CSV table of C-alpha atoms and ligand atoms in Angstrom, one decimal:
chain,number,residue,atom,x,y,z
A,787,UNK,CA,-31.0,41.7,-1.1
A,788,UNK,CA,-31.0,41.1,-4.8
A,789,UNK,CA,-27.5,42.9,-5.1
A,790,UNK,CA,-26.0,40.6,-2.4
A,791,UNK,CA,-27.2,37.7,-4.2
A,792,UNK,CA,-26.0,38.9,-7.3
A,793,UNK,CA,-22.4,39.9,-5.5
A,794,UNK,CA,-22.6,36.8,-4.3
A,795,UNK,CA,-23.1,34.5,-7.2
A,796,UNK,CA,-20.6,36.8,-9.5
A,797,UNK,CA,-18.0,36.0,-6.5
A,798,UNK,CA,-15.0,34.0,-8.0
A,799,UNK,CA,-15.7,31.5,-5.2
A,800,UNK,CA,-19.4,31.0,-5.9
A,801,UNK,CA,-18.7,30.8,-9.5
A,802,UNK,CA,-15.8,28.2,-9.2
A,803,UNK,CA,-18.3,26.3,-6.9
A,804,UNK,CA,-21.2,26.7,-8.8
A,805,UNK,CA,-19.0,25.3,-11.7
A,806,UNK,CA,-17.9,22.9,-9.7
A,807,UNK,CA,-21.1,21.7,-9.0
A,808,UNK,CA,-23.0,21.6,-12.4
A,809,UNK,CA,-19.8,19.3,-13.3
A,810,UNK,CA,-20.8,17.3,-10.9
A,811,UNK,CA,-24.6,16.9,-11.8
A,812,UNK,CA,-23.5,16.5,-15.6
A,813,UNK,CA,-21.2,13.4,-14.6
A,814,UNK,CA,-24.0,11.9,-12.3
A,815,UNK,CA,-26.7,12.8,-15.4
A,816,UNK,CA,-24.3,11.1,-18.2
A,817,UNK,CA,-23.5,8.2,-16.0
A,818,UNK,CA,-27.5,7.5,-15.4
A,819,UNK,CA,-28.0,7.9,-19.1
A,820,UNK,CA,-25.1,5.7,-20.1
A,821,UNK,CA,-25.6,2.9,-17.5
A,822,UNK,CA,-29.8,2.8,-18.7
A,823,UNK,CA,-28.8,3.4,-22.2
A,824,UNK,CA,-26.5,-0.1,-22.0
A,825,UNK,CA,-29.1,-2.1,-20.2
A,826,UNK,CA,-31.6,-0.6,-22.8
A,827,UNK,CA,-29.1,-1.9,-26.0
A,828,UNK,CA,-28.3,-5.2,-24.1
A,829,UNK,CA,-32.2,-5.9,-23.6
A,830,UNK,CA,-33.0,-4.6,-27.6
A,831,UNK,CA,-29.5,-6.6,-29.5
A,832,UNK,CA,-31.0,-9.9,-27.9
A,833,UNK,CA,-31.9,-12.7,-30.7
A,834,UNK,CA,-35.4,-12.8,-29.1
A,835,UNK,CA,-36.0,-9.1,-29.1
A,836,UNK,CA,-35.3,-9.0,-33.2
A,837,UNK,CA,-37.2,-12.4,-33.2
A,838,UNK,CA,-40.2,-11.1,-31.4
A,839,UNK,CA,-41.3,-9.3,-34.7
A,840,UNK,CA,-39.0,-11.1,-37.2
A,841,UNK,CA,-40.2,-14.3,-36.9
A,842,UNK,CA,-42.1,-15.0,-39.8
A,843,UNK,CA,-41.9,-18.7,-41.3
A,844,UNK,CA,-40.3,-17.0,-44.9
A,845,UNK,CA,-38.8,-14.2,-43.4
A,846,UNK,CA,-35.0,-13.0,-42.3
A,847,UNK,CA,-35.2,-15.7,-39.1
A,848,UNK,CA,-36.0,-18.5,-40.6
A,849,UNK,CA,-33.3,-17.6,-44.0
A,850,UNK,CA,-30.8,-17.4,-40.6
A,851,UNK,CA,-31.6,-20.4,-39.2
A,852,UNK,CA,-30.5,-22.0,-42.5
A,853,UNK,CA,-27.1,-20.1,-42.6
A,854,UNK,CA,-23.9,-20.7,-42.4
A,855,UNK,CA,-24.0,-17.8,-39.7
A,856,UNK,CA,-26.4,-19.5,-37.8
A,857,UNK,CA,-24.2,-22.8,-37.3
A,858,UNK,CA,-21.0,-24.0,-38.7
A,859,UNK,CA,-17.9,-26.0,-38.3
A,860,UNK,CA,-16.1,-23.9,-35.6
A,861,UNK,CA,-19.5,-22.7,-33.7
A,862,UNK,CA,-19.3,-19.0,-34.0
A,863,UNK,CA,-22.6,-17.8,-34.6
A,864,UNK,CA,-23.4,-14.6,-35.9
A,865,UNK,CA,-26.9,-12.7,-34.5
A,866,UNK,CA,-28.5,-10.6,-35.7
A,867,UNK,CA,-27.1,-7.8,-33.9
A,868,UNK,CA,-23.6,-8.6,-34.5
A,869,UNK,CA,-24.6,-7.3,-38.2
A,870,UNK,CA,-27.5,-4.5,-38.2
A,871,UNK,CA,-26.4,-2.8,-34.9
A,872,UNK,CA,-23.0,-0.8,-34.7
A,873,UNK,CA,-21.0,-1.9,-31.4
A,874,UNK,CA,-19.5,1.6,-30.8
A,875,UNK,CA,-21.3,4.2,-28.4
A,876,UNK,CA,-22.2,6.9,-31.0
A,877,UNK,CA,-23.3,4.9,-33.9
A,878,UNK,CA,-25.1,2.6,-31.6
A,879,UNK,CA,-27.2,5.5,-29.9
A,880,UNK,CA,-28.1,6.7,-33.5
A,881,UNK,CA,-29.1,3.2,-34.9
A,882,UNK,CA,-31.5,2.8,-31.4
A,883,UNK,CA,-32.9,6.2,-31.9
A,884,UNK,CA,-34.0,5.3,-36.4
A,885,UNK,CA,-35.1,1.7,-35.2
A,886,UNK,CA,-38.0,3.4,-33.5
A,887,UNK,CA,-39.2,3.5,-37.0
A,888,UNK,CA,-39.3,0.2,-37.1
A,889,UNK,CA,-42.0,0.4,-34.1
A,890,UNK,CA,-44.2,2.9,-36.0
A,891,UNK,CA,-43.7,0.4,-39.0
A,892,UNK,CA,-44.9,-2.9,-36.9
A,893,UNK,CA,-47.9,-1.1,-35.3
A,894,UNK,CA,-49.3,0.6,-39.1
A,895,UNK,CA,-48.5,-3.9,-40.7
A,896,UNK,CA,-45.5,-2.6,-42.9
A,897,UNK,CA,-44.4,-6.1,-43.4
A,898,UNK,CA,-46.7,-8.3,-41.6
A,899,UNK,CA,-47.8,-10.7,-44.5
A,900,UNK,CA,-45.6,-12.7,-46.6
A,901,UNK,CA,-46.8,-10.4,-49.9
A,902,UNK,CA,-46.0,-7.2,-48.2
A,903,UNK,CA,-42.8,-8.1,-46.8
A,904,UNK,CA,-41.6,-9.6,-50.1
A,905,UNK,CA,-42.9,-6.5,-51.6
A,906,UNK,CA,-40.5,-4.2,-49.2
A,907,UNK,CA,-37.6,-7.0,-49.7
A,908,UNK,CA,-35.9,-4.8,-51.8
A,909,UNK,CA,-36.2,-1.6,-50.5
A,910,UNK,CA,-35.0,-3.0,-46.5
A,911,UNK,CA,-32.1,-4.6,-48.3
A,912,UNK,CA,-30.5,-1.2,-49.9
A,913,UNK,CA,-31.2,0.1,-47.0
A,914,UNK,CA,-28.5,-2.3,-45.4
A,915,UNK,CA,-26.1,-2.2,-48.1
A,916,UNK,CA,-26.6,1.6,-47.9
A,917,UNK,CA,-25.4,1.3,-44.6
A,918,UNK,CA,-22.9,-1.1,-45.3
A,919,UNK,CA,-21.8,0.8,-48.0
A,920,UNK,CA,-20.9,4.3,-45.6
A,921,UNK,CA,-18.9,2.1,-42.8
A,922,UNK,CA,-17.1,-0.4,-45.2
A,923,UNK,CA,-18.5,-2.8,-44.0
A,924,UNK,CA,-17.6,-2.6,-40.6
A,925,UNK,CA,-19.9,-4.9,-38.8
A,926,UNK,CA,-18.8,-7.7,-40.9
A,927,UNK,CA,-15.2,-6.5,-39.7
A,928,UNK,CA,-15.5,-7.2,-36.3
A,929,UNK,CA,-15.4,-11.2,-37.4
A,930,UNK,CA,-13.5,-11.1,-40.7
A,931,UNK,CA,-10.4,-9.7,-41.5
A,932,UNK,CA,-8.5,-9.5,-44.8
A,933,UNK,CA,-5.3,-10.1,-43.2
A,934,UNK,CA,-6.8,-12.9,-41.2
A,935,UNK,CA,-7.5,-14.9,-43.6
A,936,UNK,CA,-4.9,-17.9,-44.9
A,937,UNK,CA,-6.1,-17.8,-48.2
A,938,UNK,CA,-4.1,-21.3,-48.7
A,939,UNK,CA,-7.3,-23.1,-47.3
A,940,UNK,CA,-10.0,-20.5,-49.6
A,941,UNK,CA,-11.0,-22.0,-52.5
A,942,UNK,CA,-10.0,-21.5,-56.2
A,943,UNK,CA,-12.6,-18.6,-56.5
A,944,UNK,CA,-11.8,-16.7,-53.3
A,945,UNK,CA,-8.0,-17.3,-53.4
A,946,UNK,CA,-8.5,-15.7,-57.1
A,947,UNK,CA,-10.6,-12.8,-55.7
A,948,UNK,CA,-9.7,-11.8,-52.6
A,949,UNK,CA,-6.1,-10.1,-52.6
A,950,UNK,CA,-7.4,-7.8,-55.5
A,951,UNK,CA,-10.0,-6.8,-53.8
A,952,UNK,CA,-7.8,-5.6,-50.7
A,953,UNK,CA,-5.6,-4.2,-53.2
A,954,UNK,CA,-8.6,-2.3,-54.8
A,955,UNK,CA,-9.8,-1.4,-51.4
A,956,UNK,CA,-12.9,-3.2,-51.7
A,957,UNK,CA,-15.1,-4.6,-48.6
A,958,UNK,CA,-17.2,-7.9,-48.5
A,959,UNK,CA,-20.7,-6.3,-48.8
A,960,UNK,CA,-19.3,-5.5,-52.7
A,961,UNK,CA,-19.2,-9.4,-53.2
A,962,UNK,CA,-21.3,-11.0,-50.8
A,963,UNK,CA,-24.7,-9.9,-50.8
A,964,UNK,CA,-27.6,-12.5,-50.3
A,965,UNK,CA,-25.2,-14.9,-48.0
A,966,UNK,CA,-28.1,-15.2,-45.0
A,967,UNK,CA,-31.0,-13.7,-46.4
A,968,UNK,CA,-32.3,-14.9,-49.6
A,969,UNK,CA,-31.7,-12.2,-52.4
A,970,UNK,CA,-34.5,-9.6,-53.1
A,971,UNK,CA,-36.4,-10.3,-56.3
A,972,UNK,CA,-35.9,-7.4,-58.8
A,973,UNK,CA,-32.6,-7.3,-57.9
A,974,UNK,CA,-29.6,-6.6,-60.4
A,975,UNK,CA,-26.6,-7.2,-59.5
A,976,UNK,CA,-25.6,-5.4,-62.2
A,977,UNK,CA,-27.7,-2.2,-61.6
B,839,HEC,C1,-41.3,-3.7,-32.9
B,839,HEC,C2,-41.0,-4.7,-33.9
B,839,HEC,C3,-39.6,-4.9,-34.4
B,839,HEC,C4,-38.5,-5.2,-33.7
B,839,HEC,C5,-38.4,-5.6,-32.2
B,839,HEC,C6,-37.4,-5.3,-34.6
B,839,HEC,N1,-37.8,-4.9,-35.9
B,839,HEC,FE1,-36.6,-4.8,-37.6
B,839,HEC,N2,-38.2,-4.0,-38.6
B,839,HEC,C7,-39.5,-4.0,-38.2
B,839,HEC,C8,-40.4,-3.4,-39.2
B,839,HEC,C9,-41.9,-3.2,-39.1
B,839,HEC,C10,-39.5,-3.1,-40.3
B,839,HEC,C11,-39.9,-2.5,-41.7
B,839,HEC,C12,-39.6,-1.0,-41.5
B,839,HEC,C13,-39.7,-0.2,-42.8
B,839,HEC,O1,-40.3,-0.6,-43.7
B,839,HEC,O2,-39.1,0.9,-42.7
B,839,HEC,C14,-38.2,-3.6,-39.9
B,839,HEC,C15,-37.0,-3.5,-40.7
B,839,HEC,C16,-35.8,-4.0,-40.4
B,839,HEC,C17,-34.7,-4.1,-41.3
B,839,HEC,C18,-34.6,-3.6,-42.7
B,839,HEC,C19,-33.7,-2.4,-42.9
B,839,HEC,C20,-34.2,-1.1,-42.4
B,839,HEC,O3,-33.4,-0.3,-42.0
B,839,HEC,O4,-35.4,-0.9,-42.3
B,839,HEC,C21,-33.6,-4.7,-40.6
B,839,HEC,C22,-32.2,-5.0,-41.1
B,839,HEC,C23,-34.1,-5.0,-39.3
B,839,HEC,N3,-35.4,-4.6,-39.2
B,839,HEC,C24,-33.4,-5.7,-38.3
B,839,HEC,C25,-33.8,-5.8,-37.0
B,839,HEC,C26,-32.9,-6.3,-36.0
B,839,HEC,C27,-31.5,-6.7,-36.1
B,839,HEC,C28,-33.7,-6.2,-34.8
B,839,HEC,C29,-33.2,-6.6,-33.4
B,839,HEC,C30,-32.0,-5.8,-32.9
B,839,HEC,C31,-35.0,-5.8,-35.1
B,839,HEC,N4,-35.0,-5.5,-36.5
B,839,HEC,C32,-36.1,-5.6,-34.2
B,839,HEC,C33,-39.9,-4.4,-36.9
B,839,HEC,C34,-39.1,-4.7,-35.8
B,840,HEC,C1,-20.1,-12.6,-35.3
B,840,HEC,C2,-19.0,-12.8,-36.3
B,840,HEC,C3,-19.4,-12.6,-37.8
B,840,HEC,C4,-19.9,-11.5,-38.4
B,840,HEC,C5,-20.4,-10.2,-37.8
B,840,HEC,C6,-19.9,-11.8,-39.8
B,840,HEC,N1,-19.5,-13.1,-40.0
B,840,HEC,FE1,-19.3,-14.0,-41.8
B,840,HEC,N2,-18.7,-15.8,-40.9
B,840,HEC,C7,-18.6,-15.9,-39.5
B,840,HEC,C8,-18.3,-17.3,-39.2
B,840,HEC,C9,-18.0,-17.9,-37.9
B,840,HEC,C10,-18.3,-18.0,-40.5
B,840,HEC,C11,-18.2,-19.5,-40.7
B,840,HEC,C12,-16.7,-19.8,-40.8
B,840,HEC,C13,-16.5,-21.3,-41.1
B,840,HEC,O1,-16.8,-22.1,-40.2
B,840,HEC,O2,-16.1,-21.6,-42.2
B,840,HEC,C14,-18.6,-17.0,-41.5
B,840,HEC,C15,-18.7,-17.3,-42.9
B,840,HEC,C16,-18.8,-16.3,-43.8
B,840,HEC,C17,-18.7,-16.5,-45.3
B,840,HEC,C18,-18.4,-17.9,-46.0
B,840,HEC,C19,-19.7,-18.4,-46.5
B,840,HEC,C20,-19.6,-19.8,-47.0
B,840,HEC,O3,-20.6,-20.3,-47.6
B,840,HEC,O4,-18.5,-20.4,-46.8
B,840,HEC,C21,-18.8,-15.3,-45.9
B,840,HEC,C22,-18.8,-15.0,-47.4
B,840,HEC,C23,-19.1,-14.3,-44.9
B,840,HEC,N3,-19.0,-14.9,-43.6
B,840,HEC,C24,-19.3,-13.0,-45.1
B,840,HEC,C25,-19.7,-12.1,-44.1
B,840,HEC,C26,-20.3,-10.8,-44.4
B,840,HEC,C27,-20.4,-10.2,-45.8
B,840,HEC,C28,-20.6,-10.2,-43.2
B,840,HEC,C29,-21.2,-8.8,-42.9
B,840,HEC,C30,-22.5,-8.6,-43.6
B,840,HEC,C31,-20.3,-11.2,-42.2
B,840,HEC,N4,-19.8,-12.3,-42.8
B,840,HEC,C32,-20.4,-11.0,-40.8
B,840,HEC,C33,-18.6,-14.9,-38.6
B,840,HEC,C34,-19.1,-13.6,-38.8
B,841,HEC,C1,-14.1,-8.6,-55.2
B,841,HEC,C2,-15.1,-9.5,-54.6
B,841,HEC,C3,-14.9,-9.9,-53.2
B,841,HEC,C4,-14.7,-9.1,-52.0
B,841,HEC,C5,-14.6,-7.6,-52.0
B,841,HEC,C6,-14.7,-10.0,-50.9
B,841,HEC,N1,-14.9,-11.3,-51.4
B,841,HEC,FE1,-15.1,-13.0,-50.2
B,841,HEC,N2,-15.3,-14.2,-51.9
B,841,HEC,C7,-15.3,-13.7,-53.2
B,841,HEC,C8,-15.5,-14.8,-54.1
B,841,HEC,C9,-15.7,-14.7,-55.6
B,841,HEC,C10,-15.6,-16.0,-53.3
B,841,HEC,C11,-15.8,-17.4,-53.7
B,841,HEC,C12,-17.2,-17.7,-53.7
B,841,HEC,C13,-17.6,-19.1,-54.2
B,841,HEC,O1,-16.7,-19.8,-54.6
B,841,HEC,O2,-18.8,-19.4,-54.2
B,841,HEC,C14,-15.4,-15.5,-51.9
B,841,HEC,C15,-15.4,-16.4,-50.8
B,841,HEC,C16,-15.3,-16.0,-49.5
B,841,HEC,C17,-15.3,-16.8,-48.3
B,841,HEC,C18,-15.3,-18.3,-48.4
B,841,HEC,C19,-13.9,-18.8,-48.6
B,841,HEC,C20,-13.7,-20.2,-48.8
B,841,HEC,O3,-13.3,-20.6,-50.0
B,841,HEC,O4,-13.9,-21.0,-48.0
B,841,HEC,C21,-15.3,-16.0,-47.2
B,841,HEC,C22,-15.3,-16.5,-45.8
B,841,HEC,C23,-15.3,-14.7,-47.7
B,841,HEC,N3,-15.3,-14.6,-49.0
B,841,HEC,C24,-15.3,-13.6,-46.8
B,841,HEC,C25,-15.1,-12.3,-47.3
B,841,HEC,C26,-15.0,-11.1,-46.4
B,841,HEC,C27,-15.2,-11.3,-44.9
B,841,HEC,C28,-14.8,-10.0,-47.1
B,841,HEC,C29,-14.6,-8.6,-46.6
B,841,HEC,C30,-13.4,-8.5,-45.7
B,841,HEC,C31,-14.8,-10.5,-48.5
B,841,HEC,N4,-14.9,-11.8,-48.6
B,841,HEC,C32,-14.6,-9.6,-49.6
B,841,HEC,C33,-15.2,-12.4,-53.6
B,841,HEC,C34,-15.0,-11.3,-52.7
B,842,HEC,C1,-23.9,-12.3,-41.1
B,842,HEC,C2,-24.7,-11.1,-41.1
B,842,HEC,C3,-26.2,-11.0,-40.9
B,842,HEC,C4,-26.9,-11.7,-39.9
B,842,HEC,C5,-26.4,-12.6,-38.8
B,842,HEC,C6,-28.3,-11.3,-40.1
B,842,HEC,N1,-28.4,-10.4,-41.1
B,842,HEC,FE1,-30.1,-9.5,-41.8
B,842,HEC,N2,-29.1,-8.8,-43.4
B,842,HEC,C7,-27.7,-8.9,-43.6
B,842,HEC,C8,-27.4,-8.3,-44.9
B,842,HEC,C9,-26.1,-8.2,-45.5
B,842,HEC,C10,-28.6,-7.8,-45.4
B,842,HEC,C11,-28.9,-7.1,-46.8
B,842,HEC,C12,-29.5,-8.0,-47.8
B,842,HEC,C13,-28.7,-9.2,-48.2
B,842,HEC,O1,-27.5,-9.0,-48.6
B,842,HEC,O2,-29.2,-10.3,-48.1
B,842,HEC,C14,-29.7,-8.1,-44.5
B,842,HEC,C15,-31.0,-7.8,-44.6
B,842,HEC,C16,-32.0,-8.0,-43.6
B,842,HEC,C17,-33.4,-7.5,-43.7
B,842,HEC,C18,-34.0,-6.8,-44.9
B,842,HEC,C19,-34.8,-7.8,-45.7
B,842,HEC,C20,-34.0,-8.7,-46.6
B,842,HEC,O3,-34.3,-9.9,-46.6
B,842,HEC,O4,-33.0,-8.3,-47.2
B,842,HEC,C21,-34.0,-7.8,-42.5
B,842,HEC,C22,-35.4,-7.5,-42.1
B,842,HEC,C23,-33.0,-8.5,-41.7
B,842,HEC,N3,-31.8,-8.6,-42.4
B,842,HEC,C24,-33.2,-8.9,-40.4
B,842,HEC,C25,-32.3,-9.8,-39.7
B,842,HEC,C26,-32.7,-10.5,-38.5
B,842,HEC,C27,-34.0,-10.4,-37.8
B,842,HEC,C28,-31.6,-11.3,-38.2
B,842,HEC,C29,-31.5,-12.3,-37.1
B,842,HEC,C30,-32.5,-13.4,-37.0
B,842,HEC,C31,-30.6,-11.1,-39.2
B,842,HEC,N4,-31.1,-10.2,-40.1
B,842,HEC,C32,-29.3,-11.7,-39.2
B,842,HEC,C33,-26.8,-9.5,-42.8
B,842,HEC,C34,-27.1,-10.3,-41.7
């Protein structure tokens, strides 16, 4: 009995079959985990989600809310999502899976006072640029663009600036650090 099984599952047709069908189960599997895994990123990118621990009356919302990010001349508004969570699939999945630190971090009062969240200011913040660092800044790319820009209408300073810095290969997280959240104290710009 165990033989004909065996025959019967070394059989080319089984085998092409049996193939066939754990194709077929990995597709249906990836598409579950794909479809929840998007509802799951739309529901945890919203404003309100961020918010919903983030709000604190001298912390990254309210600094936002006073941004040029948060409301400007042409009414594009940059969240917070559009610049702490990577749009592509892989990257995305990753940055979900480290923010569950983040949970840990809420429940044990990381940065639930004023004193202890200027007190991490720093550390959060090279954390970014760290990040920023690694992709060239690419979630500020997915707004700006070097070659988008008409630097006839920049000012003196960035007209000055910004070709060099394209020639150099530089990215904006070089130069503009500190332009929604205030600057961490203790840091040096030149250190
Ligand atoms: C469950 C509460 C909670 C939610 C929801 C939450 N955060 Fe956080 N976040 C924290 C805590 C706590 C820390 C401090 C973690 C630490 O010290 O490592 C933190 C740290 C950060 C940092 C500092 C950098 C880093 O890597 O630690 C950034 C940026 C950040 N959060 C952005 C966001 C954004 C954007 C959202 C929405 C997509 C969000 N957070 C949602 C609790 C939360
Ligand atoms: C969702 C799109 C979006 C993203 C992402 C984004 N920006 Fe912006 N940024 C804007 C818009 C819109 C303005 C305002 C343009 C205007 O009306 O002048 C702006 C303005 C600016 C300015 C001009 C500030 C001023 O005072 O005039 C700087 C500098 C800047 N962004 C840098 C960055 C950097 C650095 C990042 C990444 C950390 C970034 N932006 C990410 C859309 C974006
Ligand atoms: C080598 C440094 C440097 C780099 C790299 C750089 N910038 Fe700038 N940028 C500046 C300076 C300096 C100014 C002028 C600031 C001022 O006058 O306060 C400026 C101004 C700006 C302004 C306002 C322009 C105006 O005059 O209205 C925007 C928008 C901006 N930068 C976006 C970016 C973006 C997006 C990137 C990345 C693609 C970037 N910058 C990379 C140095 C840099
Ligand atoms: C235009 C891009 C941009 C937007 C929009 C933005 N941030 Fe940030 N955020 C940064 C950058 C860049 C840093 C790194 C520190 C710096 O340069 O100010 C940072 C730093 C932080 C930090 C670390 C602490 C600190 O003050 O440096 C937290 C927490 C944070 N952001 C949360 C948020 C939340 C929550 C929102 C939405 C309410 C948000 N950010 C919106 C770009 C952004």
């Amino acid at each position: 009995m165990f033989s004909r099984l065996r025959l019967w599952m070394t059989s080319p047709r089984a085998l092409w079959g049996g193939g066939l069908s754990l194709v077929l189960v990995g597709i249906v599997l990836t598409a579950g985990f794909v479809g929840s895994f998007s509802v799951f990123t739309e529901y945890t990118n919203r404003l309100e989600f961020c918010v919903s621990c983030h709000e604190m009356a001298n912390g990254p919302y309210a600094e936002y809310r006073k941004s040029i990010h948060y409301s400007n001349r042409t009414g594009i508004r940059a969240e917070c999502k559009d610049c702490h969570v990577p749009q592509e699939f892989g990257p995305k999945l990753l940055a979900k899976v480290v923010a569950v630190k983040d949970v840990y971090h809420h429940l044990a009062g990381t940065i639930d006072t004023p004193e202890k969240f200027e007190a991490n200011r720093l550390s959060m913040a090279q954390r970014v640029w760290a990040r920023l660092e690694e992709t060239e800044s690419r979630e500020c790319r997915k707004c700006h663009d070097f070659k988008a820009m008409n630097l006839g209408e920049q000012g003196r300073r960035a007209k000055a600036k910004h070709p060099k810095a394209m020639e150099d290969s530089k990215h904006c997280i070089n130069c503009h650090k500190g332009i929604v959240h205030e600057l961490p104290k203790g840091y040096d710009p030149n250190g």
